[in-house]
């Protein structure tokens, strides 16, 4: 069982999210959605929002933001949702993989055979 660290204090997480248990549009942010800052932090912003904006100058996946903040993904989604709603970050969703984007199976077999011969 995971022990709660100083950043996982349930009272603190409740405060950070304003008592919310899920983001308004929870489905738009999956674990691999890339988050990118659109502005610098402003004075008076919540410290977690400041950290997210500072981290995401380059695209960073939701799960990476969660790990860096040492907070549960559910809490990070709420924070990111706030930033998305205010236009301070954008979300880049990964492209779905279709059959047209997959390599030819014959080519994969040839590569596998070549690797076995090594």
XYZ file of C-alpha atoms in Angstrom:
118
model
C 0.000 0.000 0.000
C 1.341 3.416 -0.971
C 2.234 5.686 1.913
C 1.084 9.272 1.681
C 3.951 11.676 1.235
C 3.960 15.325 2.244
C 2.526 16.309 -1.129
C -0.277 13.727 -0.880
C -1.878 15.057 2.311
C -5.626 14.557 1.680
C -6.482 17.906 3.283
C -3.984 19.689 1.063
C -5.264 17.939 -2.069
C -8.811 18.957 -1.103
C -7.649 22.558 -0.778
C -5.637 22.505 -4.017
C -8.678 21.392 -6.013
C -11.149 23.609 -4.191
C -12.969 20.510 -2.986
C -13.581 19.188 -6.491
C -13.139 15.474 -7.081
C -13.029 15.602 -10.872
C -12.419 18.072 -13.676
C -15.371 19.546 -15.502
C -14.353 17.811 -18.733
C -12.357 14.888 -17.332
C -12.439 12.879 -20.566
C -10.323 15.265 -22.662
C -7.129 14.724 -20.662
C -5.838 11.189 -20.855
C -2.435 10.160 -19.518
C -0.547 10.819 -22.752
C -2.154 14.135 -23.672
C 0.631 16.681 -24.089
C 0.310 19.956 -22.189
C 2.012 23.156 -23.360
C 2.168 26.495 -21.512
C 0.780 29.443 -23.441
C 1.971 32.099 -20.982
C 4.195 32.726 -18.003
C 2.829 32.513 -14.459
C 1.123 35.633 -13.145
C 1.436 37.085 -9.652
C -1.089 35.658 -7.235
C -1.589 32.369 -9.063
C -1.950 29.134 -7.122
C 1.522 27.629 -6.596
C 0.620 24.364 -8.385
C -0.552 26.329 -11.433
C 2.728 28.255 -11.399
C 4.713 24.999 -11.303
C 2.689 23.522 -14.188
C 3.186 26.617 -16.361
C 6.913 26.584 -15.593
C 7.256 22.859 -16.395
C 5.278 22.881 -19.609
C 7.246 25.346 -21.741
C 7.955 22.228 -23.800
C 5.220 19.605 -24.310
C 4.800 17.367 -21.283
C 2.383 14.450 -20.869
C -0.288 14.611 -18.155
C 1.282 11.599 -16.440
C 4.678 13.361 -16.393
C 3.143 16.473 -14.850
C 1.542 14.259 -12.211
C 4.862 12.586 -11.421
C 6.749 15.881 -11.289
C 4.177 17.444 -8.951
C 4.003 14.225 -6.908
C 0.213 14.404 -7.035
C -2.425 11.931 -8.179
C -3.413 12.176 -11.840
C -7.012 12.941 -10.823
C -5.863 16.066 -8.962
C -3.543 17.131 -11.784
C -6.394 16.792 -14.287
C -8.425 19.250 -12.221
C -5.539 21.720 -12.117
C -4.916 21.330 -15.845
C -8.602 21.764 -16.569
C -8.501 25.111 -14.741
C -5.514 26.204 -16.834
C -7.147 24.992 -20.050
C -10.343 26.892 -19.277
C -8.364 30.095 -18.733
C -6.315 29.592 -21.932
C -3.023 29.411 -20.036
C -2.195 25.955 -21.463
C -3.174 23.978 -24.522
C -3.640 20.236 -24.797
C -2.290 18.246 -27.721
C -3.947 14.899 -28.073
C -1.997 12.048 -29.654
C -3.104 10.950 -33.089
C -5.020 7.701 -33.124
C -3.206 4.820 -34.780
C -5.002 3.504 -37.836
C -4.268 0.549 -40.065
C -2.952 2.977 -42.690
C -0.206 4.103 -40.296
C 0.981 0.627 -39.348
C 4.002 -0.891 -41.079
C 3.471 -3.632 -43.626
C 3.402 -7.060 -41.922
C 5.663 -8.567 -44.617
C 8.270 -5.909 -43.899
C 8.055 -6.627 -40.166
C 8.557 -10.346 -40.821
C 11.619 -9.613 -42.940
C 13.097 -7.422 -40.193
C 12.409 -10.123 -37.586
C 14.025 -12.782 -39.754
C 17.072 -10.555 -40.287
C 17.364 -9.977 -36.548
C 17.227 -13.721 -35.874
C 20.067 -14.260 -38.370
C 22.336 -11.843 -36.485
